[in-house]
Amino acid sequence: ALPCLAEAPDTRNRYLAMHASARGMFLEALVYLKTSSHASSWLARRKRKMKAIKTLRKLHGLVEQGNDDVRHYMHILMAECYVLEKNVSAAENNFKAAISIAELGGFLHDKALAHDLACAWYKAQGKDDWANFHFESSQKLYTEWGATSKVETEHIYYN
């Protein structure tokens, strides 16, 4: 995903008010955060994290303008930032907030994604009970949303 981001034109400023653009910005920042931990040098990790934080600030600006439909994106990204910083309680609180806000907003797929990311984080922490809870929740939500191939893929990967 990272090579695609490097080659894609930057359309964020042109379409900032559109939800699809906010979704694209969120996914871009998520890719930067998830790949930063695997970067070859501390400088590459820092650059990717800073790109994600720049996008997080833009999403925060949308929330301040009254677009609450992106608030859960901010919490997912903040959770992933805290995961990188190894701040357990802040990551946990932001995953919980993202799940709650996505549920309130009716964003089934984003609630599933938040559970999915929380599952991976808890599994890496060795907290299997919480990982199992989030895994089962994500599977249920992905099924409700109709993402059956995602459910099958996750089931194979997790087991």
Short mmCIF file of C-alpha atoms in Angstrom, two decimals:
data_model
loop_
_atom_site.label_atom_id
_atom_site.label_comp_id
_atom_site.label_asym_id
_atom_site.label_seq_id
_atom_site.Cartn_x
_atom_site.Cartn_y
_atom_site.Cartn_z
CA ALA A 1 0.00 0.00 0.00
CA LEU A 2 2.88 2.35 0.72
CA PRO A 3 4.17 2.46 -2.92
CA CYS A 4 0.64 3.35 -4.06
CA LEU A 5 0.54 6.26 -1.62
CA ALA A 6 3.86 7.56 -2.87
CA GLU A 7 2.67 7.58 -6.49
CA ALA A 8 -0.86 8.92 -5.94
CA PRO A 9 -1.57 12.62 -6.44
CA ASP A 10 -2.54 14.60 -3.34
CA THR A 11 -6.25 15.46 -3.67
CA ARG A 12 -6.97 16.07 0.01
CA ASN A 13 -7.17 19.86 -0.15
CA ARG A 14 -9.46 19.89 -3.19
CA TYR A 15 -12.09 17.60 -1.74
CA LEU A 16 -11.68 18.16 1.98
CA ALA A 17 -15.39 18.54 2.73
CA MET A 18 -16.36 15.23 1.14
CA HIS A 19 -16.69 12.18 3.39
CA ALA A 20 -14.96 10.01 0.79
CA SER A 21 -11.95 12.30 0.98
CA ALA A 22 -11.94 12.09 4.77
CA ARG A 23 -12.09 8.29 4.46
CA GLY A 24 -9.16 8.38 2.04
CA MET A 25 -7.17 10.60 4.38
CA PHE A 26 -7.93 8.26 7.28
CA LEU A 27 -6.82 5.18 5.35
CA GLU A 28 -3.67 6.95 4.17
CA ALA A 29 -2.75 7.90 7.74
CA LEU A 30 -3.50 4.38 8.95
CA VAL A 31 -1.17 2.90 6.32
CA TYR A 32 1.58 5.31 7.37
CA LEU A 33 1.15 4.38 11.04
CA LYS A 34 0.98 0.63 10.45
CA THR A 35 4.05 0.64 8.18
CA SER A 36 6.11 2.98 10.36
CA SER A 37 6.82 0.24 12.87
CA HIS A 38 8.39 -1.84 10.09
CA ALA A 39 10.47 0.96 8.57
CA SER A 40 14.17 0.28 8.14
CA SER A 41 15.40 3.35 10.03
CA TRP A 42 14.24 5.65 12.79
CA LEU A 43 14.11 8.50 10.27
CA ALA A 44 11.73 6.59 7.99
CA ARG A 45 9.57 5.69 11.02
CA ARG A 46 9.48 9.32 12.09
CA LYS A 47 8.61 10.58 8.59
CA ARG A 48 5.71 8.14 8.25
CA LYS A 49 4.40 8.95 11.70
CA MET A 50 4.61 12.69 10.99
CA LYS A 51 2.66 12.25 7.75
CA ALA A 52 -0.03 10.43 9.71
CA ILE A 53 -0.11 13.15 12.36
CA LYS A 54 -0.47 15.81 9.67
CA THR A 55 -3.55 14.01 8.36
CA LEU A 56 -4.84 13.53 11.91
CA ARG A 57 -4.70 17.32 12.36
CA LYS A 58 -6.73 17.80 9.17
CA LEU A 59 -9.35 15.36 10.44
CA HIS A 60 -9.40 17.23 13.75
CA GLY A 61 -10.08 20.41 11.77
CA LEU A 62 -13.08 18.73 10.14
CA VAL A 63 -14.44 17.79 13.56
CA GLU A 64 -13.98 21.37 14.77
CA GLN A 65 -15.97 22.53 11.72
CA GLY A 66 -18.84 20.34 12.88
CA ASN A 67 -18.23 17.13 10.92
CA ASP A 68 -18.73 14.55 13.65
CA ASP A 69 -18.78 11.74 11.07
CA VAL A 70 -14.99 11.58 11.20
CA ARG A 71 -14.49 11.67 14.98
CA HIS A 72 -14.09 7.88 15.17
CA TYR A 73 -11.32 8.10 12.54
CA MET A 74 -9.40 10.41 14.85
CA HIS A 75 -9.69 8.00 17.76
CA ILE A 76 -8.54 5.02 15.68
CA LEU A 77 -5.51 6.98 14.48
CA MET A 78 -4.76 8.31 17.96
CA ALA A 79 -4.96 4.74 19.31
CA GLU A 80 -2.47 3.60 16.69
CA CYS A 81 -0.14 6.52 17.55
CA TYR A 82 -0.26 5.49 21.20
CA VAL A 83 0.39 1.88 20.20
CA LEU A 84 3.61 3.05 18.55
CA GLU A 85 4.52 5.05 21.66
CA LYS A 86 3.69 2.03 23.86
CA ASN A 87 1.21 4.11 25.88
CA VAL A 88 -1.12 1.29 26.91
CA SER A 89 -3.85 3.21 28.71
CA ALA A 90 -4.14 5.94 26.05
CA ALA A 91 -4.27 3.35 23.25
CA GLU A 92 -6.91 1.38 25.13
CA ASN A 93 -9.03 4.49 25.79
CA ASN A 94 -8.88 5.57 22.16
CA PHE A 95 -9.82 2.14 20.84
CA LYS A 96 -12.81 2.13 23.21
CA ALA A 97 -13.80 5.66 22.13
CA ALA A 98 -13.50 4.78 18.44
CA ILE A 99 -15.72 1.73 18.89
CA SER A 100 -18.34 3.66 20.85
CA ILE A 101 -18.42 6.63 18.48
CA ALA A 102 -18.55 4.42 15.38
CA GLU A 103 -21.49 2.57 16.92
CA LEU A 104 -23.33 5.81 17.73
CA GLY A 105 -22.77 7.06 14.19
CA GLY A 106 -23.88 3.78 12.61
CA PHE A 107 -20.50 3.12 11.01
CA LEU A 108 -20.61 -0.67 11.21
CA HIS A 109 -17.53 -1.23 9.04
CA ASP A 110 -15.44 1.25 11.02
CA LYS A 111 -16.54 -0.28 14.31
CA ALA A 112 -15.44 -3.65 12.91
CA LEU A 113 -12.09 -2.15 11.87
CA ALA A 114 -11.56 -0.64 15.33
CA HIS A 115 -12.25 -4.03 16.92
CA ASP A 116 -9.91 -5.65 14.38
CA LEU A 117 -7.06 -3.26 15.19
CA ALA A 118 -7.69 -3.58 18.94
CA CYS A 119 -7.60 -7.38 18.55
CA ALA A 120 -4.18 -7.24 16.88
CA TRP A 121 -2.87 -4.89 19.55
CA TYR A 122 -4.15 -6.98 22.47
CA LYS A 123 -2.79 -10.13 20.84
CA ALA A 124 0.66 -8.50 20.54
CA GLN A 125 0.39 -7.53 24.23
CA GLY A 126 -0.32 -11.16 25.15
CA LYS A 127 -3.80 -10.29 26.44
CA ASP A 128 -5.57 -13.20 24.79
CA ASP A 129 -8.95 -12.73 26.50
CA TRP A 130 -9.27 -9.17 25.20
CA ALA A 131 -7.90 -10.18 21.81
CA ASN A 132 -10.53 -12.92 21.56
CA PHE A 133 -13.29 -10.51 22.58
CA HIS A 134 -12.29 -7.99 19.89
CA PHE A 135 -11.78 -10.74 17.31
CA GLU A 136 -15.26 -12.14 17.88
CA SER A 137 -16.76 -8.65 17.82
CA SER A 138 -15.03 -7.77 14.55
CA GLN A 139 -16.12 -11.06 12.97
CA LYS A 140 -19.73 -10.46 13.97
CA LEU A 141 -19.68 -6.90 12.62
CA TYR A 142 -17.95 -7.83 9.36
CA THR A 143 -20.58 -10.55 8.88
CA GLU A 144 -23.42 -8.08 9.55
CA TRP A 145 -21.84 -5.69 7.06
CA GLY A 146 -21.63 -8.44 4.44
CA ALA A 147 -17.85 -8.72 4.26
CA THR A 148 -17.82 -12.50 4.19
CA SER A 149 -14.44 -12.83 2.48
CA LYS A 150 -12.91 -10.64 5.20
CA VAL A 151 -14.43 -12.94 7.84
CA GLU A 152 -13.02 -16.03 6.12
CA THR A 153 -9.57 -14.47 5.72
CA GLU A 154 -9.45 -13.28 9.33
CA HIS A 155 -10.63 -16.66 10.61
CA ILE A 156 -7.79 -18.42 8.77
CA TYR A 157 -5.21 -15.85 9.94
CA TYR A 158 -6.33 -15.74 13.57
CA ASN A 159 -6.64 -19.50 14.07
#
